[in-house]
mmCIF file of C-alpha atoms in Angstrom:
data_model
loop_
_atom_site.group_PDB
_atom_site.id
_atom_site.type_symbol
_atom_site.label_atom_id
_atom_site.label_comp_id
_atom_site.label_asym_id
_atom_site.label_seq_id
_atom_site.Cartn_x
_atom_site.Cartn_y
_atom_site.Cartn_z
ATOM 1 C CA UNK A 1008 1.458 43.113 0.187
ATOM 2 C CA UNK A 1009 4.880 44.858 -0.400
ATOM 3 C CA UNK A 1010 7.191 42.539 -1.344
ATOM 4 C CA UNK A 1011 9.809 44.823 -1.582
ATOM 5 C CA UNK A 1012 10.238 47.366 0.869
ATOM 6 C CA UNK A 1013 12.289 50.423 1.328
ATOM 7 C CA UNK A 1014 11.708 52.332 4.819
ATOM 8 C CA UNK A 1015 13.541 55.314 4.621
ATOM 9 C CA UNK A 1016 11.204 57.993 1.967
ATOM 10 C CA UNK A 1017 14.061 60.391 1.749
ATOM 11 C CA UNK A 1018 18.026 60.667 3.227
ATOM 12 C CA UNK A 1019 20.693 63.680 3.344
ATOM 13 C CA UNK A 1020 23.998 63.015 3.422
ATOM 14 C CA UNK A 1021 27.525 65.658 3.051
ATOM 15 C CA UNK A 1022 29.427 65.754 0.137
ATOM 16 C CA UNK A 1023 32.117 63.268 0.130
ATOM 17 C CA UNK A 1024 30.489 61.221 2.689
ATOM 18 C CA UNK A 1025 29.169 57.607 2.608
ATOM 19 C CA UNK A 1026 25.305 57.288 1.615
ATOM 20 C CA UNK A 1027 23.564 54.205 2.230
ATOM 21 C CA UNK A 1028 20.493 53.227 1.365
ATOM 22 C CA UNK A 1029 18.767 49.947 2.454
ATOM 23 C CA UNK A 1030 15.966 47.604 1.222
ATOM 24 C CA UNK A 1031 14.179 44.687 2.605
ATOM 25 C CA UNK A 1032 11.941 41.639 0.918
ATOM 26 C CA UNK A 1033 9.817 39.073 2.100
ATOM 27 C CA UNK A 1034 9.627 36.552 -0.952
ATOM 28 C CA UNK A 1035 12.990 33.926 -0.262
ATOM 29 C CA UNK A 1036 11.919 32.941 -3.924
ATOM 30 C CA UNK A 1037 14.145 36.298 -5.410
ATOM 31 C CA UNK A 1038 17.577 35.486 -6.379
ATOM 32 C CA UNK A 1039 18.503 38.570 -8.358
ATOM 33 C CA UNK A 1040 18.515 41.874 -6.849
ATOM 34 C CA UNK A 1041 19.226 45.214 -8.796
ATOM 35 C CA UNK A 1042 19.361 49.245 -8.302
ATOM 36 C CA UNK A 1043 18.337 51.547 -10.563
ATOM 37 C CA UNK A 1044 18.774 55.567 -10.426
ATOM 38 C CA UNK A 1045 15.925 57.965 -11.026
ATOM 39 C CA UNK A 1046 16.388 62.080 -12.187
ATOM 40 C CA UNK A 1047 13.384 63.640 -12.496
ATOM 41 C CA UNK A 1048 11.533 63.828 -16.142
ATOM 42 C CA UNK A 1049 13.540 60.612 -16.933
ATOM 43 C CA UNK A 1050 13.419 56.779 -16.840
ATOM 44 C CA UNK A 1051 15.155 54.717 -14.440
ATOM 45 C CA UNK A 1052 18.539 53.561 -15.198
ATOM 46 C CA UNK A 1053 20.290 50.580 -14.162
ATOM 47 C CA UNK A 1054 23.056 51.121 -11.219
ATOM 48 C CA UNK A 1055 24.345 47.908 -9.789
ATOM 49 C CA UNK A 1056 22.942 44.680 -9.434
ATOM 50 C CA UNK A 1057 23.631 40.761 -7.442
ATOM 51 C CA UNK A 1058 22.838 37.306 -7.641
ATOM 52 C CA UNK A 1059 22.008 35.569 -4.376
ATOM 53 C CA UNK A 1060 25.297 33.544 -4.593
ATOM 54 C CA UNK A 1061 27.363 36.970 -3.450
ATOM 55 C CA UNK A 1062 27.485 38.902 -0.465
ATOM 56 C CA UNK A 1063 28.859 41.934 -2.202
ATOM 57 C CA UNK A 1064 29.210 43.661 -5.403
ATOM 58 C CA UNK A 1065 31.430 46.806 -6.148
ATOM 59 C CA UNK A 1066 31.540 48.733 -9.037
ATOM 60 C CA UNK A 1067 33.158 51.969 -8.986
ATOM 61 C CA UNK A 1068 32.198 54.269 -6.106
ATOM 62 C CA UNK A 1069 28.949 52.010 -5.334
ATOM 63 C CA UNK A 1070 28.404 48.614 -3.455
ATOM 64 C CA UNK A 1071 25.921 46.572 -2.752
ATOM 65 C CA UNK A 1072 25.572 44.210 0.212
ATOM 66 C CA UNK A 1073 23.044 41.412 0.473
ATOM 67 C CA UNK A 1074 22.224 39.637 3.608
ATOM 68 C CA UNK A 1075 19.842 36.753 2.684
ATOM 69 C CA UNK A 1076 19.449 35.226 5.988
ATOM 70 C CA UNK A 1077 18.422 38.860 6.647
ATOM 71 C CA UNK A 1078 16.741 39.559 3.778
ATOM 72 C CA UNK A 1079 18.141 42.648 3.404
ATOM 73 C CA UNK A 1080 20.142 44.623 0.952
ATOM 74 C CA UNK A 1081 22.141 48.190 1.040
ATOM 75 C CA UNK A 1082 23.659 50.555 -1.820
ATOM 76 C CA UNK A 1083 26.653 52.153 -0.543
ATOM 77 C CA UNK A 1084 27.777 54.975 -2.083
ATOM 78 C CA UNK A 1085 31.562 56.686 -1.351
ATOM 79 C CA UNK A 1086 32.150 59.655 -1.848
ATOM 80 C CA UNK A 1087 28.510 60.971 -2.293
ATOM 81 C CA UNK A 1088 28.813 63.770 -5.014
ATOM 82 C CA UNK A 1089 25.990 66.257 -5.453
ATOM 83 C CA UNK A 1090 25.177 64.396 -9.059
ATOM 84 C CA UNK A 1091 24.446 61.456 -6.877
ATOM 85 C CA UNK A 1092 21.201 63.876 -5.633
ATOM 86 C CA UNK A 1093 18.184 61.118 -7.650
ATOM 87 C CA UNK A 1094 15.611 58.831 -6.311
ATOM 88 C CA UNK A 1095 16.944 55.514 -5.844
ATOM 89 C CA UNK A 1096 15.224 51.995 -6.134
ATOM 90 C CA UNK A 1097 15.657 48.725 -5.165
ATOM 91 C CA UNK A 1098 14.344 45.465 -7.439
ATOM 92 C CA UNK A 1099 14.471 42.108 -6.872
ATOM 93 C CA UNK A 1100 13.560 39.150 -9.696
ATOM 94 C CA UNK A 1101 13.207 35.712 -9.910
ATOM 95 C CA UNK A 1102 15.931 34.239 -12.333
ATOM 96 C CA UNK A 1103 14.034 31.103 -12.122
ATOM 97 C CA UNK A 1104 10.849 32.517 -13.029
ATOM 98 C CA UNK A 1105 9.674 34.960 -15.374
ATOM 99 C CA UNK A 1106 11.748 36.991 -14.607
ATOM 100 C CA UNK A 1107 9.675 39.785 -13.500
ATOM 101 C CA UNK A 1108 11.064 42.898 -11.874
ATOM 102 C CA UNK A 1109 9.022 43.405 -8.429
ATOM 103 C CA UNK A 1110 10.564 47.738 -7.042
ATOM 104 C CA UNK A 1111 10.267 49.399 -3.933
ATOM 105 C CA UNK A 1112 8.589 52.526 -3.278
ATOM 106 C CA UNK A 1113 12.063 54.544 -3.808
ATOM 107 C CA UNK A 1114 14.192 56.483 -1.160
ATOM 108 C CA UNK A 1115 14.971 60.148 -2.488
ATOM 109 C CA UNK A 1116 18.837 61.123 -2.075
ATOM 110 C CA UNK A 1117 19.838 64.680 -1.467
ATOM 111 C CA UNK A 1118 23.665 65.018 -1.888
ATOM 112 C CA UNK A 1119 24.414 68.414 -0.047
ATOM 113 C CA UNK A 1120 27.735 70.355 -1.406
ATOM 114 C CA UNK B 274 20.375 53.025 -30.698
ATOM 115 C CA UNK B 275 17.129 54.223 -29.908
ATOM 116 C CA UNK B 276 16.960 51.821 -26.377
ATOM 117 C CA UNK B 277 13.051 51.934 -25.406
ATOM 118 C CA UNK B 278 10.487 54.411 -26.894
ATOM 119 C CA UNK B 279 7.544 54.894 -25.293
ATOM 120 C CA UNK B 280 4.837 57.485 -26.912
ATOM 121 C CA UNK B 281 2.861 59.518 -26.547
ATOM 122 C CA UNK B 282 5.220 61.571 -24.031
ATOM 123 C CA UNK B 283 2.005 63.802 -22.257
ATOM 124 C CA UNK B 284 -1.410 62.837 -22.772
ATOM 125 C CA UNK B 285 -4.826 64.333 -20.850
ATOM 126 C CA UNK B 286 -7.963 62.399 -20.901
ATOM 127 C CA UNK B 287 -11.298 62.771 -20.219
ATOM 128 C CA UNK B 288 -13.092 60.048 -17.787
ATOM 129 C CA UNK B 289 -14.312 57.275 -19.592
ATOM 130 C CA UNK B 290 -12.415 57.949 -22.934
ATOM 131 C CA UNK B 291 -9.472 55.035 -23.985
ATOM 132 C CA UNK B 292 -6.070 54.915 -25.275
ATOM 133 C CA UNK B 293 -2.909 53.261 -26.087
ATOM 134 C CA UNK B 294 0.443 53.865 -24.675
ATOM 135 C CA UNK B 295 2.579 52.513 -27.664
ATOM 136 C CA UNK B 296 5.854 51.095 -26.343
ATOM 137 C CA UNK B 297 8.849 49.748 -28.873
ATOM 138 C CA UNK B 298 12.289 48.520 -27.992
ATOM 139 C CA UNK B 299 15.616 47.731 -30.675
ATOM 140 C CA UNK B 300 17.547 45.894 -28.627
ATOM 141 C CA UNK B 301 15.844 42.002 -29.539
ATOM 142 C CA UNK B 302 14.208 41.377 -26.085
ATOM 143 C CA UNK B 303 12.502 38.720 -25.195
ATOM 144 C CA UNK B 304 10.642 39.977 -22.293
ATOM 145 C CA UNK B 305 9.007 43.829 -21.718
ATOM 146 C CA UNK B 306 7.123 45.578 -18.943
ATOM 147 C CA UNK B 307 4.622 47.813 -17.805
ATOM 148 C CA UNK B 308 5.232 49.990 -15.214
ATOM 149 C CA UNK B 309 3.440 53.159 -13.151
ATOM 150 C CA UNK B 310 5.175 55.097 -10.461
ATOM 151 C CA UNK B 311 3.236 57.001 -8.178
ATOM 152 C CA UNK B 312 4.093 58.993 -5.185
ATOM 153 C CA UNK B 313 4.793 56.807 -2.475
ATOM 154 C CA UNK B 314 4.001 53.883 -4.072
ATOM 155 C CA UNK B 315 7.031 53.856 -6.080
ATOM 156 C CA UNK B 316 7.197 51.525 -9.512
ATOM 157 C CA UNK B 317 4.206 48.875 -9.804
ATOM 158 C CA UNK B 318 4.761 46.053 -12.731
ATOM 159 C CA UNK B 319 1.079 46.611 -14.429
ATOM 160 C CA UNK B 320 1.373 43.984 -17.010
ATOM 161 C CA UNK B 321 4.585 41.967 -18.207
ATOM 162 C CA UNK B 322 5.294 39.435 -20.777
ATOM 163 C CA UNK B 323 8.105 37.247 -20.946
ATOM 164 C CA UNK B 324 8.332 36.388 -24.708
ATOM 165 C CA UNK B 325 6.523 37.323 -28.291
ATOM 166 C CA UNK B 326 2.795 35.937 -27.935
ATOM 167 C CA UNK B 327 2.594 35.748 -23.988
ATOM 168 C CA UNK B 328 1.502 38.642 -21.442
ATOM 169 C CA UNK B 329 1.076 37.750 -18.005
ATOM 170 C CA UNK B 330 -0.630 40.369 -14.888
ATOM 171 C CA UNK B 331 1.589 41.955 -12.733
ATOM 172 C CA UNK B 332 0.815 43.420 -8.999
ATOM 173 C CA UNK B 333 -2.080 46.133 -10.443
ATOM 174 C CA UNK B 334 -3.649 44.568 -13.708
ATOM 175 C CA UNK B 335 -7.122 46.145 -12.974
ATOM 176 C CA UNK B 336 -8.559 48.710 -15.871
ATOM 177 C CA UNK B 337 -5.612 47.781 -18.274
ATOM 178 C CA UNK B 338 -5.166 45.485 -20.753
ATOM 179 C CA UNK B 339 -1.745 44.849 -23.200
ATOM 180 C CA UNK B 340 -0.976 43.466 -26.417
ATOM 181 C CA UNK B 341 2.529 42.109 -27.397
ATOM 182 C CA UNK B 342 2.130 42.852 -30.963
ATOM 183 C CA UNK B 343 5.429 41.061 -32.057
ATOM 184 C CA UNK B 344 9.053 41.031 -30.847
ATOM 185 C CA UNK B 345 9.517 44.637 -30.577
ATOM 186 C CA UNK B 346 6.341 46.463 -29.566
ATOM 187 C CA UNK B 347 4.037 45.688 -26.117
ATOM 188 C CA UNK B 348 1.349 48.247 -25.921
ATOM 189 C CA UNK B 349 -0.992 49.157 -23.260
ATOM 190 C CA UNK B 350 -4.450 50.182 -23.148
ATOM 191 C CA UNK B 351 -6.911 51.855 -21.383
ATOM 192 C CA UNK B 352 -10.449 50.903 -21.902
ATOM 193 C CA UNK B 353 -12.113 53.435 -19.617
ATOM 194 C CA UNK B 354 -10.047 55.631 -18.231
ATOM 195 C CA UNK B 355 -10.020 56.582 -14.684
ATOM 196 C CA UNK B 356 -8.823 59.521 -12.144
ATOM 197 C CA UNK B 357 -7.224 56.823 -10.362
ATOM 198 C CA UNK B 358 -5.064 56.156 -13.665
ATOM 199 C CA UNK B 359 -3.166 59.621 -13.468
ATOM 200 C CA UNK B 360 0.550 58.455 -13.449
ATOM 201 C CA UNK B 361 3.524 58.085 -15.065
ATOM 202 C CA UNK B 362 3.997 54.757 -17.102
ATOM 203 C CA UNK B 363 7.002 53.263 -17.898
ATOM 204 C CA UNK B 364 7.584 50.911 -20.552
ATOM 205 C CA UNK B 365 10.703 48.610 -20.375
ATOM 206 C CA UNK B 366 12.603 45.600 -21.948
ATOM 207 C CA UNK B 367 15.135 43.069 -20.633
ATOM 208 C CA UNK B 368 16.868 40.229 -22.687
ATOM 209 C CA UNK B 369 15.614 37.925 -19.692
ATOM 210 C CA UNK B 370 16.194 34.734 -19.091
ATOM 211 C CA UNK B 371 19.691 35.413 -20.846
ATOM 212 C CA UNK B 372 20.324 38.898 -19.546
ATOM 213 C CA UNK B 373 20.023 40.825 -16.279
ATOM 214 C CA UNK B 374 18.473 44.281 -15.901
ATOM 215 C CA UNK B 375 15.808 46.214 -17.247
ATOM 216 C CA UNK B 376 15.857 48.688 -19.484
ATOM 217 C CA UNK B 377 13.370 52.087 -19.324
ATOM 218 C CA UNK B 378 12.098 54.107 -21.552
ATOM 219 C CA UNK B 379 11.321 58.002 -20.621
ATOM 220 C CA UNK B 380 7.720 57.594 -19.412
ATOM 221 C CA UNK B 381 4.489 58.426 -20.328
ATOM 222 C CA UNK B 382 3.014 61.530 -18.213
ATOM 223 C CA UNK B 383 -0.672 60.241 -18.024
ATOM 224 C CA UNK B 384 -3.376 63.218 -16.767
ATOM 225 C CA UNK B 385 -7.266 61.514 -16.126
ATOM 226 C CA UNK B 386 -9.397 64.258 -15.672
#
């Protein structure tokens, strides 16, 4: 059973436009909830990441929104910039816990100049 | 500052033969990971262990097993290999419970022929 889902496999978005990607979980037990960027040939890096006592987090030209009655988080990226083109994941951890890091299946973004 | 170092790189087996994906990190974590990302299924936590001297299974345990050989170094092995093992592992490290995100190393393209 996914625990962490993302729906959307793939999204195109303009140059200099807004991208958002979203994610969804089913365990309430996750308090920490991260992004991490993927080029090809490489490992993941760490984007952005928030605790389950915000609603927001903003760093630079990326935000993240979580909606816990929801259950639901987004990445929001403005302006999109072609070097923005990766596949993106959500993450979501127990801080309680072990402090395992449970992904989604990924949601490829294609930045179009 | 070498991060997370994951070798061999490449590696082609036969069915049936075994290995070990060595994975070291220099940044004093307490916990590390095992990861494999496969298309569509995004990244799976194989195996995980949250300090020296304790491993714990993750989501897809089955046909691996790990050793966390000190601070440092968590390897993973495959007894028997597969076809169904072809992937790309990831090795990672966090300095969990004290810190927040994962880090990755640069993968390990495995080939089970």
């Amino acid at each position: 059973d996914q625990q962490v889902k993302q729906n959307s496999p793939s999204l195109s978005v303009q140059e200099g436009r807004i991208s958002i990607l979203n994610c969804d979980y089913t365990n309430s037990m996750f308090d920490y909830f991260l992004w991490y960027k993927k080029y090809p040939a490489e490992g993941p890096t760490f984007l952005i990441s928030i605790s389950s006592i915000k609603d927001k987090n903003e760093d630079g030209r990326f935000t993240v929104f979580l909606n816990k009655s929801a259950k639901h988080l987004s990445l929001h990226i403005v302006p999109s910039q072609p070097g923005d083109s990766a596949v993106y994941f959500c993450a979501a951890s127990e801080t309680s816990g072990t402090y395992k890091y449970i992904f989604g299946t990924g949601t490829r973004l294609k930045v179009l100049a | 500052n070498a991060g997370v170092t994951q070798t061999p790189k490449f590696q082609v087996l036969k069915t049936g033969q075994s290995m070990t994906l060595q994975c070291a990190q220099d940044m004093n974590h307490n916990s590390m990971y095992w990861y494999r990302q496969d298309p569509g299924m995004g990244l799976r936590l194989i195996y995980y262990s949250a300090s020296e001297g304790t491993t714990d299974k993750g989501e897809v345990p089955n046909g691996y097993n790990v050793s966390r050989l000190n601070k440092r170094e968590f390897s993973l092995r495959l007894e028997s290999a597969a076809p169904s093992q072809t992937s790309v592992y990831f090795c990672a490290s966090s300095a969990a419970p004290l810190g927040t995100e994962a880090f990755f190393g640069q993968g390990t393209r495995l080939t089970v022929v």
